[in-house]
Amino acid sequence: MPASQPRSRARDRNNVLNRAEFLSLNQPLKGNQESRSSSRKQSGQAGAAGAQNSNPKERRQSQQLPEEDCMQLNPSFKGIAFNSLLAIDICMSKRLGVCANRASSWGGARSMINLLGITGHGIPWIAGTLICLVKSSTLAGQEVLMNLLLALLLDIMIVAGLQKLAKRKGPYDVNPGLLDYLTMDTYAFPAGHASRVAMLSKFFLNHLVLAIPLRILLVLWALCVGFSRVMIGRHHITDVLSGFVFGYLQFRLVELIWMSSNTCQMLISIW
């Protein structure tokens, strides 16, 4: 045993790999490993910090995406109800558009339905009111006709303004007629014919003495003119119903600003 120990020591001395210049190759120093690992960690942290600082918008978008997805996947009850009613309105309006074109199921009756719609147009009513105003000789008649003319002009302006704001298209691609362009009735919401006939029927029921059959016919005429616009594909059902509501509100407005007989006589003398 004592002889073998000096021999092993001599072998270790003679081994080239045990020299000082080769020790770093066989057994790396702990200090070097720690410095390398710390430098790697610092470089990784710097890269992550740079990535976070370089793209703040992307981080915000990535944080907002889940919220947006949740909003799209979980809409509110009001949104669901509104979209459902809108889909039902469009579907029913398309089914009731039986005279939208010549190829429709009631395409042969399209000219008659258009003629019914002309009875509720603004231009014939304004022209007829002016003719009656010129021929009228009583103060009461002139007062009623002047306020009727005011109501017709207000109807055209209010409906045209609302249609410009809404800009809703009809259920079918039906081009407006010449009279529609004259009264600026080019969009669908609200229906100008429906608002006009509702206002006229309410005006006549309040200011004219009519028998019961005539009063019933007046209401039926207003309903037929309004829904004839759905049959020819110009308006949705909700457009016509909203037109009836706006027509009644216009009548109430005219009643509030009703011009007296003296005011009407002054305007007639100026004209």
PDB file of C-alpha atoms in Angstrom:
ATOM      1  CA  MET A   1       0.000   0.000   0.000  1.00  0.00           C
ATOM      2  CA  PRO A   2       2.688   2.571   0.850  1.00  0.00           C
ATOM      3  CA  ALA A   3       4.449   1.770  -2.408  1.00  0.00           C
ATOM      4  CA  SER A   4       1.276   2.157  -4.464  1.00  0.00           C
ATOM      5  CA  GLN A   5       0.548   5.667  -3.113  1.00  0.00           C
ATOM      6  CA  PRO A   6       3.795   7.199  -4.381  1.00  0.00           C
ATOM      7  CA  ARG A   7       3.202   5.579  -7.739  1.00  0.00           C
ATOM      8  CA  SER A   8      -0.325   7.096  -8.064  1.00  0.00           C
ATOM      9  CA  ARG A   9       1.031  10.488  -7.064  1.00  0.00           C
ATOM     10  CA  ALA A  10       3.701  10.215  -9.692  1.00  0.00           C
ATOM     11  CA  ARG A  11       1.104   9.363 -12.328  1.00  0.00           C
ATOM     12  CA  ASP A  12      -0.950  12.372 -11.351  1.00  0.00           C
ATOM     13  CA  ARG A  13       2.048  14.604 -11.701  1.00  0.00           C
ATOM     14  CA  ASN A  14       2.931  13.163 -15.099  1.00  0.00           C
ATOM     15  CA  ASN A  15      -0.717  13.496 -16.360  1.00  0.00           C
ATOM     16  CA  VAL A  16      -0.932  16.436 -18.764  1.00  0.00           C
ATOM     17  CA  LEU A  17      -4.596  17.170 -17.980  1.00  0.00           C
ATOM     18  CA  ASN A  18      -3.761  17.879 -14.356  1.00  0.00           C
ATOM     19  CA  ARG A  19      -1.650  20.891 -15.233  1.00  0.00           C
ATOM     20  CA  ALA A  20      -2.896  24.364 -14.279  1.00  0.00           C
ATOM     21  CA  GLU A  21      -3.394  25.551 -17.857  1.00  0.00           C
ATOM     22  CA  PHE A  22      -5.784  22.638 -18.570  1.00  0.00           C
ATOM     23  CA  LEU A  23      -7.785  22.753 -15.342  1.00  0.00           C
ATOM     24  CA  SER A  24     -10.241  25.360 -16.772  1.00  0.00           C
ATOM     25  CA  LEU A  25     -11.083  22.989 -19.609  1.00  0.00           C
ATOM     26  CA  ASN A  26     -11.799  19.992 -17.416  1.00  0.00           C
ATOM     27  CA  GLN A  27     -13.473  21.714 -14.431  1.00  0.00           C
ATOM     28  CA  PRO A  28     -14.857  25.227 -15.099  1.00  0.00           C
ATOM     29  CA  LEU A  29     -14.694  27.628 -12.221  1.00  0.00           C
ATOM     30  CA  LYS A  30     -17.876  28.313 -10.230  1.00  0.00           C
ATOM     31  CA  GLY A  31     -17.395  32.043 -10.518  1.00  0.00           C
ATOM     32  CA  ASN A  32     -17.488  31.886 -14.295  1.00  0.00           C
ATOM     33  CA  GLN A  33     -20.687  29.814 -14.267  1.00  0.00           C
ATOM     34  CA  GLU A  34     -22.390  32.201 -11.878  1.00  0.00           C
ATOM     35  CA  SER A  35     -21.346  35.236 -13.919  1.00  0.00           C
ATOM     36  CA  ARG A  36     -22.586  33.618 -17.100  1.00  0.00           C
ATOM     37  CA  SER A  37     -25.927  32.648 -15.561  1.00  0.00           C
ATOM     38  CA  SER A  38     -26.371  36.110 -14.039  1.00  0.00           C
ATOM     39  CA  SER A  39     -25.570  37.758 -17.375  1.00  0.00           C
ATOM     40  CA  ARG A  40     -28.099  35.510 -19.089  1.00  0.00           C
ATOM     41  CA  LYS A  41     -30.762  36.387 -16.546  1.00  0.00           C
ATOM     42  CA  GLN A  42     -30.039  40.096 -16.877  1.00  0.00           C
ATOM     43  CA  SER A  43     -30.145  39.915 -20.665  1.00  0.00           C
ATOM     44  CA  GLY A  44     -33.437  37.999 -20.519  1.00  0.00           C
ATOM     45  CA  GLN A  45     -34.963  40.489 -18.109  1.00  0.00           C
ATOM     46  CA  ALA A  46     -33.761  43.388 -20.247  1.00  0.00           C
ATOM     47  CA  GLY A  47     -35.237  41.798 -23.355  1.00  0.00           C
ATOM     48  CA  ALA A  48     -38.568  41.225 -21.620  1.00  0.00           C
ATOM     49  CA  ALA A  49     -38.599  44.775 -20.307  1.00  0.00           C
ATOM     50  CA  GLY A  50     -37.736  46.097 -23.760  1.00  0.00           C
ATOM     51  CA  ALA A  51     -40.511  44.068 -25.302  1.00  0.00           C
ATOM     52  CA  GLN A  52     -42.963  45.359 -22.723  1.00  0.00           C
ATOM     53  CA  ASN A  53     -41.872  48.956 -23.189  1.00  0.00           C
ATOM     54  CA  SER A  54     -41.649  48.773 -26.976  1.00  0.00           C
ATOM     55  CA  ASN A  55     -45.213  47.559 -27.583  1.00  0.00           C
ATOM     56  CA  PRO A  56     -47.570  49.099 -24.981  1.00  0.00           C
ATOM     57  CA  LYS A  57     -50.398  49.275 -27.535  1.00  0.00           C
ATOM     58  CA  GLU A  58     -50.167  45.558 -28.232  1.00  0.00           C
ATOM     59  CA  ARG A  59     -50.309  44.842 -24.485  1.00  0.00           C
ATOM     60  CA  ARG A  60     -53.410  47.015 -24.134  1.00  0.00           C
ATOM     61  CA  GLN A  61     -55.042  45.329 -27.106  1.00  0.00           C
ATOM     62  CA  SER A  62     -54.238  41.899 -25.744  1.00  0.00           C
ATOM     63  CA  GLN A  63     -55.748  42.907 -22.393  1.00  0.00           C
ATOM     64  CA  GLN A  64     -58.863  44.327 -24.064  1.00  0.00           C
ATOM     65  CA  LEU A  65     -59.498  41.439 -26.433  1.00  0.00           C
ATOM     66  CA  PRO A  66     -61.019  39.114 -23.842  1.00  0.00           C
ATOM     67  CA  GLU A  67     -63.447  41.828 -22.721  1.00  0.00           C
ATOM     68  CA  GLU A  68     -64.494  42.553 -26.303  1.00  0.00           C
ATOM     69  CA  ASP A  69     -64.970  38.870 -26.992  1.00  0.00           C
ATOM     70  CA  CYS A  70     -67.126  38.552 -23.902  1.00  0.00           C
ATOM     71  CA  MET A  71     -69.240  41.515 -25.013  1.00  0.00           C
ATOM     72  CA  GLN A  72     -69.769  39.984 -28.448  1.00  0.00           C
ATOM     73  CA  LEU A  73     -70.506  36.532 -27.110  1.00  0.00           C
ATOM     74  CA  ASN A  74     -72.780  37.817 -24.324  1.00  0.00           C
ATOM     75  CA  PRO A  75     -74.859  40.706 -25.750  1.00  0.00           C
ATOM     76  CA  SER A  76     -77.391  42.497 -23.599  1.00  0.00           C
ATOM     77  CA  PHE A  77     -81.048  41.541 -23.467  1.00  0.00           C
ATOM     78  CA  LYS A  78     -82.023  44.843 -25.081  1.00  0.00           C
ATOM     79  CA  GLY A  79     -79.712  44.186 -28.015  1.00  0.00           C
ATOM     80  CA  ILE A  80     -81.109  40.699 -28.532  1.00  0.00           C
ATOM     81  CA  ALA A  81     -84.701  41.950 -28.341  1.00  0.00           C
ATOM     82  CA  PHE A  82     -84.034  44.831 -30.736  1.00  0.00           C
ATOM     83  CA  ASN A  83     -82.288  42.630 -33.301  1.00  0.00           C
ATOM     84  CA  SER A  84     -85.060  40.030 -33.068  1.00  0.00           C
ATOM     85  CA  LEU A  85     -87.791  42.621 -33.624  1.00  0.00           C
ATOM     86  CA  LEU A  86     -85.832  44.121 -36.505  1.00  0.00           C
ATOM     87  CA  ALA A  87     -85.470  40.710 -38.152  1.00  0.00           C
ATOM     88  CA  ILE A  88     -89.199  40.013 -37.730  1.00  0.00           C
ATOM     89  CA  ASP A  89     -90.035  43.434 -39.180  1.00  0.00           C
ATOM     90  CA  ILE A  90     -87.874  42.871 -42.264  1.00  0.00           C
ATOM     91  CA  CYS A  91     -89.191  39.337 -42.810  1.00  0.00           C
ATOM     92  CA  MET A  92     -92.861  40.327 -42.496  1.00  0.00           C
ATOM     93  CA  SER A  93     -92.399  43.411 -44.663  1.00  0.00           C
ATOM     94  CA  LYS A  94     -90.854  41.324 -47.436  1.00  0.00           C
ATOM     95  CA  ARG A  95     -93.712  38.834 -47.270  1.00  0.00           C
ATOM     96  CA  LEU A  96     -96.318  41.607 -47.425  1.00  0.00           C
ATOM     97  CA  GLY A  97     -94.577  43.263 -50.388  1.00  0.00           C
ATOM     98  CA  VAL A  98     -96.843  41.436 -52.821  1.00  0.00           C
ATOM     99  CA  CYS A  99     -96.797  44.317 -55.326  1.00  0.00           C
ATOM    100  CA  ALA A 100     -93.113  45.226 -55.098  1.00  0.00           C
ATOM    101  CA  ASN A 101     -92.585  44.481 -58.812  1.00  0.00           C
ATOM    102  CA  ARG A 102     -94.357  43.039 -61.807  1.00  0.00           C
ATOM    103  CA  ALA A 103     -93.118  39.529 -61.063  1.00  0.00           C
ATOM    104  CA  SER A 104     -94.651  39.523 -57.549  1.00  0.00           C
ATOM    105  CA  SER A 105     -97.731  37.503 -56.670  1.00  0.00           C
ATOM    106  CA  TRP A 106     -99.985  40.576 -56.913  1.00  0.00           C
ATOM    107  CA  GLY A 107     -97.910  42.361 -59.532  1.00  0.00           C
ATOM    108  CA  GLY A 108    -100.960  43.045 -61.699  1.00  0.00           C
ATOM    109  CA  ALA A 109    -102.509  45.202 -58.969  1.00  0.00           C
ATOM    110  CA  ARG A 110     -99.434  47.391 -58.617  1.00  0.00           C
ATOM    111  CA  SER A 111    -100.888  50.286 -60.653  1.00  0.00           C
ATOM    112  CA  MET A 112    -104.052  50.324 -58.531  1.00  0.00           C
ATOM    113  CA  ILE A 113    -102.022  50.299 -55.301  1.00  0.00           C
ATOM    114  CA  ASN A 114     -99.893  53.176 -56.613  1.00  0.00           C
ATOM    115  CA  LEU A 115    -103.063  55.116 -57.409  1.00  0.00           C
ATOM    116  CA  LEU A 116    -104.242  54.582 -53.841  1.00  0.00           C
ATOM    117  CA  GLY A 117    -100.905  55.891 -52.612  1.00  0.00           C
ATOM    118  CA  ILE A 118    -101.269  59.073 -54.680  1.00  0.00           C
ATOM    119  CA  THR A 119    -104.411  59.948 -52.708  1.00  0.00           C
ATOM    120  CA  GLY A 120    -102.176  60.353 -49.675  1.00  0.00           C
ATOM    121  CA  HIS A 121     -99.394  62.278 -51.375  1.00  0.00           C
ATOM    122  CA  GLY A 122     -98.493  65.769 -50.253  1.00  0.00           C
ATOM    123  CA  ILE A 123     -98.435  67.581 -53.611  1.00  0.00           C
ATOM    124  CA  PRO A 124    -102.109  66.876 -54.572  1.00  0.00           C
ATOM    125  CA  TRP A 125    -103.247  67.834 -51.088  1.00  0.00           C
ATOM    126  CA  ILE A 126    -101.305  71.111 -51.067  1.00  0.00           C
ATOM    127  CA  ALA A 127    -102.576  71.998 -54.547  1.00  0.00           C
ATOM    128  CA  GLY A 128    -106.163  71.157 -53.597  1.00  0.00           C
ATOM    129  CA  THR A 129    -105.937  73.184 -50.384  1.00  0.00           C
ATOM    130  CA  LEU A 130    -104.667  76.231 -52.256  1.00  0.00           C
ATOM    131  CA  ILE A 131    -107.482  75.971 -54.813  1.00  0.00           C
ATOM    132  CA  CYS A 132    -110.106  75.691 -52.079  1.00  0.00           C
ATOM    133  CA  LEU A 133    -108.511  78.604 -50.227  1.00  0.00           C
ATOM    134  CA  VAL A 134    -108.783  80.823 -53.288  1.00  0.00           C
ATOM    135  CA  LYS A 135    -112.425  79.896 -53.831  1.00  0.00           C
ATOM    136  CA  SER A 136    -113.418  80.098 -50.161  1.00  0.00           C
ATOM    137  CA  SER A 137    -115.454  83.159 -49.146  1.00  0.00           C
ATOM    138  CA  THR A 138    -116.095  82.515 -45.454  1.00  0.00           C
ATOM    139  CA  LEU A 139    -113.799  83.428 -42.609  1.00  0.00           C
ATOM    140  CA  ALA A 140    -114.249  80.076 -40.860  1.00  0.00           C
ATOM    141  CA  GLY A 141    -113.466  78.157 -44.041  1.00  0.00           C
ATOM    142  CA  GLN A 142    -110.355  80.235 -44.710  1.00  0.00           C
ATOM    143  CA  GLU A 143    -109.175  79.720 -41.137  1.00  0.00           C
ATOM    144  CA  VAL A 144    -109.489  75.935 -41.408  1.00  0.00           C
ATOM    145  CA  LEU A 145    -107.839  75.832 -44.831  1.00  0.00           C
ATOM    146  CA  MET A 146    -104.914  78.017 -43.759  1.00  0.00           C
ATOM    147  CA  ASN A 147    -104.214  75.788 -40.776  1.00  0.00           C
ATOM    148  CA  LEU A 148    -104.575  72.711 -42.990  1.00  0.00           C
ATOM    149  CA  LEU A 149    -101.977  74.188 -45.349  1.00  0.00           C
ATOM    150  CA  LEU A 150     -99.687  74.828 -42.386  1.00  0.00           C
ATOM    151  CA  ALA A 151    -100.132  71.228 -41.242  1.00  0.00           C
ATOM    152  CA  LEU A 152     -99.260  69.862 -44.699  1.00  0.00           C
ATOM    153  CA  LEU A 153     -96.122  71.986 -44.949  1.00  0.00           C
ATOM    154  CA  LEU A 154     -95.025  70.985 -41.458  1.00  0.00           C
ATOM    155  CA  ASP A 155     -95.589  67.336 -42.322  1.00  0.00           C
ATOM    156  CA  ILE A 156     -93.333  67.552 -45.380  1.00  0.00           C
ATOM    157  CA  MET A 157     -90.531  69.303 -43.479  1.00  0.00           C
ATOM    158  CA  ILE A 158     -90.665  67.083 -40.389  1.00  0.00           C
ATOM    159  CA  VAL A 159     -90.794  63.811 -42.325  1.00  0.00           C
ATOM    160  CA  ALA A 160     -88.017  64.905 -44.688  1.00  0.00           C
ATOM    161  CA  GLY A 161     -85.807  65.835 -41.723  1.00  0.00           C
ATOM    162  CA  LEU A 162     -86.435  62.545 -39.925  1.00  0.00           C
ATOM    163  CA  GLN A 163     -85.756  60.539 -43.072  1.00  0.00           C
ATOM    164  CA  LYS A 164     -82.469  62.350 -43.624  1.00  0.00           C
ATOM    165  CA  LEU A 165     -81.436  61.509 -40.078  1.00  0.00           C
ATOM    166  CA  ALA A 166     -82.463  57.839 -40.198  1.00  0.00           C
ATOM    167  CA  LYS A 167     -81.559  57.088 -43.858  1.00  0.00           C
ATOM    168  CA  ARG A 168     -83.258  53.711 -43.694  1.00  0.00           C
ATOM    169  CA  LYS A 169     -83.780  51.866 -46.943  1.00  0.00           C
ATOM    170  CA  GLY A 170     -86.971  50.024 -47.811  1.00  0.00           C
ATOM    171  CA  PRO A 171     -87.332  46.228 -47.828  1.00  0.00           C
ATOM    172  CA  TYR A 172     -87.128  46.173 -51.634  1.00  0.00           C
ATOM    173  CA  ASP A 173     -84.997  48.118 -54.067  1.00  0.00           C
ATOM    174  CA  VAL A 174     -87.859  50.326 -55.295  1.00  0.00           C
ATOM    175  CA  ASN A 175     -86.966  53.704 -56.765  1.00  0.00           C
ATOM    176  CA  PRO A 176     -89.016  56.692 -55.480  1.00  0.00           C
ATOM    177  CA  GLY A 177     -91.335  58.394 -57.938  1.00  0.00           C
ATOM    178  CA  LEU A 178     -91.264  61.965 -59.189  1.00  0.00           C
ATOM    179  CA  LEU A 179     -93.753  63.146 -56.579  1.00  0.00           C
ATOM    180  CA  ASP A 180     -91.660  61.495 -53.857  1.00  0.00           C
ATOM    181  CA  TYR A 181     -88.619  63.487 -54.943  1.00  0.00           C
ATOM    182  CA  LEU A 182     -90.644  66.710 -54.899  1.00  0.00           C
ATOM    183  CA  THR A 183     -91.633  66.156 -51.273  1.00  0.00           C
ATOM    184  CA  MET A 184     -88.178  64.724 -50.356  1.00  0.00           C
ATOM    185  CA  ASP A 185     -89.804  61.397 -49.417  1.00  0.00           C
ATOM    186  CA  THR A 186     -86.872  59.251 -50.577  1.00  0.00           C
ATOM    187  CA  TYR A 187     -86.127  57.092 -47.518  1.00  0.00           C
ATOM    188  CA  ALA A 188     -88.232  54.566 -45.635  1.00  0.00           C
ATOM    189  CA  PHE A 189     -88.386  55.746 -42.009  1.00  0.00           C
ATOM    190  CA  PRO A 190     -90.862  57.203 -41.228  1.00  0.00           C
ATOM    191  CA  ALA A 191     -93.445  56.651 -43.965  1.00  0.00           C
ATOM    192  CA  GLY A 192     -94.489  60.070 -45.259  1.00  0.00           C
ATOM    193  CA  HIS A 193     -97.811  58.863 -46.667  1.00  0.00           C
ATOM    194  CA  ALA A 194     -98.729  57.250 -43.338  1.00  0.00           C
ATOM    195  CA  SER A 195     -97.942  60.366 -41.319  1.00  0.00           C
ATOM    196  CA  ARG A 196     -99.861  62.554 -43.754  1.00  0.00           C
ATOM    197  CA  VAL A 197    -103.045  60.482 -43.878  1.00  0.00           C
ATOM    198  CA  ALA A 198    -103.022  60.079 -40.085  1.00  0.00           C
ATOM    199  CA  MET A 199    -102.712  63.830 -39.656  1.00  0.00           C
ATOM    200  CA  LEU A 200    -105.398  64.555 -42.289  1.00  0.00           C
ATOM    201  CA  SER A 201    -107.892  62.050 -40.945  1.00  0.00           C
ATOM    202  CA  LYS A 202    -107.504  63.364 -37.407  1.00  0.00           C
ATOM    203  CA  PHE A 203    -107.747  66.953 -38.670  1.00  0.00           C
ATOM    204  CA  PHE A 204    -110.985  66.297 -40.584  1.00  0.00           C
ATOM    205  CA  LEU A 205    -112.519  64.299 -37.740  1.00  0.00           C
ATOM    206  CA  ASN A 206    -111.950  67.244 -35.388  1.00  0.00           C
ATOM    207  CA  HIS A 207    -112.845  70.196 -37.620  1.00  0.00           C
ATOM    208  CA  LEU A 208    -115.501  68.856 -39.997  1.00  0.00           C
ATOM    209  CA  VAL A 209    -119.002  67.658 -39.189  1.00  0.00           C
ATOM    210  CA  LEU A 210    -119.159  64.206 -40.770  1.00  0.00           C
ATOM    211  CA  ALA A 211    -121.660  61.385 -40.549  1.00  0.00           C
ATOM    212  CA  ILE A 212    -120.573  58.144 -38.883  1.00  0.00           C
ATOM    213  CA  PRO A 213    -120.172  56.208 -42.189  1.00  0.00           C
ATOM    214  CA  LEU A 214    -117.937  58.959 -43.536  1.00  0.00           C
ATOM    215  CA  ARG A 215    -115.868  58.951 -40.369  1.00  0.00           C
ATOM    216  CA  ILE A 216    -115.387  55.184 -40.652  1.00  0.00           C
ATOM    217  CA  LEU A 217    -114.451  55.490 -44.329  1.00  0.00           C
ATOM    218  CA  LEU A 218    -111.947  58.214 -43.470  1.00  0.00           C
ATOM    219  CA  VAL A 219    -110.196  55.970 -40.940  1.00  0.00           C
ATOM    220  CA  LEU A 220    -110.223  53.008 -43.352  1.00  0.00           C
ATOM    221  CA  TRP A 221    -108.782  55.213 -46.104  1.00  0.00           C
ATOM    222  CA  ALA A 222    -105.892  56.235 -43.840  1.00  0.00           C
ATOM    223  CA  LEU A 223    -105.148  52.595 -42.935  1.00  0.00           C
ATOM    224  CA  CYS A 224    -105.307  51.425 -46.566  1.00  0.00           C
ATOM    225  CA  VAL A 225    -103.017  54.201 -47.803  1.00  0.00           C
ATOM    226  CA  GLY A 226    -100.498  53.489 -45.062  1.00  0.00           C
ATOM    227  CA  PHE A 227    -100.259  49.751 -45.624  1.00  0.00           C
ATOM    228  CA  SER A 228    -100.332  50.118 -49.406  1.00  0.00           C
ATOM    229  CA  ARG A 229     -96.791  51.465 -49.035  1.00  0.00           C
ATOM    230  CA  VAL A 230     -95.782  48.134 -47.522  1.00  0.00           C
ATOM    231  CA  MET A 231     -97.456  46.229 -50.366  1.00  0.00           C
ATOM    232  CA  ILE A 232     -95.448  48.033 -53.036  1.00  0.00           C
ATOM    233  CA  GLY A 233     -92.208  47.469 -51.102  1.00  0.00           C
ATOM    234  CA  ARG A 234     -91.426  51.093 -50.270  1.00  0.00           C
ATOM    235  CA  HIS A 235     -91.679  50.856 -46.474  1.00  0.00           C
ATOM    236  CA  HIS A 236     -91.435  48.407 -43.594  1.00  0.00           C
ATOM    237  CA  ILE A 237     -94.309  47.766 -41.225  1.00  0.00           C
ATOM    238  CA  THR A 238     -92.571  49.732 -38.478  1.00  0.00           C
ATOM    239  CA  ASP A 239     -92.086  52.642 -40.892  1.00  0.00           C
ATOM    240  CA  VAL A 240     -95.844  52.846 -41.444  1.00  0.00           C
ATOM    241  CA  LEU A 241     -96.704  52.450 -37.762  1.00  0.00           C
ATOM    242  CA  SER A 242     -94.204  55.147 -36.805  1.00  0.00           C
ATOM    243  CA  GLY A 243     -95.662  57.328 -39.573  1.00  0.00           C
ATOM    244  CA  PHE A 244     -99.108  57.043 -37.969  1.00  0.00           C
ATOM    245  CA  VAL A 245     -97.624  58.088 -34.626  1.00  0.00           C
ATOM    246  CA  PHE A 246     -95.776  61.065 -36.102  1.00  0.00           C
ATOM    247  CA  GLY A 247     -98.918  62.104 -37.975  1.00  0.00           C
ATOM    248  CA  TYR A 248    -100.898  62.229 -34.756  1.00  0.00           C
ATOM    249  CA  LEU A 249     -98.117  64.225 -33.056  1.00  0.00           C
ATOM    250  CA  GLN A 250     -98.105  66.673 -35.961  1.00  0.00           C
ATOM    251  CA  PHE A 251    -101.847  67.167 -35.549  1.00  0.00           C
ATOM    252  CA  ARG A 252    -101.324  67.936 -31.870  1.00  0.00           C
ATOM    253  CA  LEU A 253     -98.597  70.426 -32.816  1.00  0.00           C
ATOM    254  CA  VAL A 254    -100.902  72.207 -35.269  1.00  0.00           C
ATOM    255  CA  GLU A 255    -103.577  72.394 -32.592  1.00  0.00           C
ATOM    256  CA  LEU A 256    -101.091  74.055 -30.251  1.00  0.00           C
ATOM    257  CA  ILE A 257    -100.003  76.672 -32.812  1.00  0.00           C
ATOM    258  CA  TRP A 258    -103.452  77.103 -34.328  1.00  0.00           C
ATOM    259  CA  MET A 259    -103.665  80.366 -36.264  1.00  0.00           C
ATOM    260  CA  SER A 260    -106.607  82.591 -35.463  1.00  0.00           C
ATOM    261  CA  SER A 261    -108.935  84.085 -38.058  1.00  0.00           C
ATOM    262  CA  ASN A 262    -107.227  87.495 -37.884  1.00  0.00           C
ATOM    263  CA  THR A 263    -103.796  85.928 -38.459  1.00  0.00           C
ATOM    264  CA  CYS A 264    -105.141  83.971 -41.415  1.00  0.00           C
ATOM    265  CA  GLN A 265    -106.731  87.080 -42.937  1.00  0.00           C
ATOM    266  CA  MET A 266    -103.447  88.964 -42.562  1.00  0.00           C
ATOM    267  CA  LEU A 267    -101.531  86.156 -44.320  1.00  0.00           C
ATOM    268  CA  ILE A 268    -104.101  85.947 -47.082  1.00  0.00           C
ATOM    269  CA  SER A 269    -103.932  89.707 -47.681  1.00  0.00           C
ATOM    270  CA  ILE A 270    -100.118  89.526 -47.934  1.00  0.00           C
ATOM    271  CA  TRP A 271    -100.350  86.617 -50.343  1.00  0.00           C
TER     272      TRP A 271
END
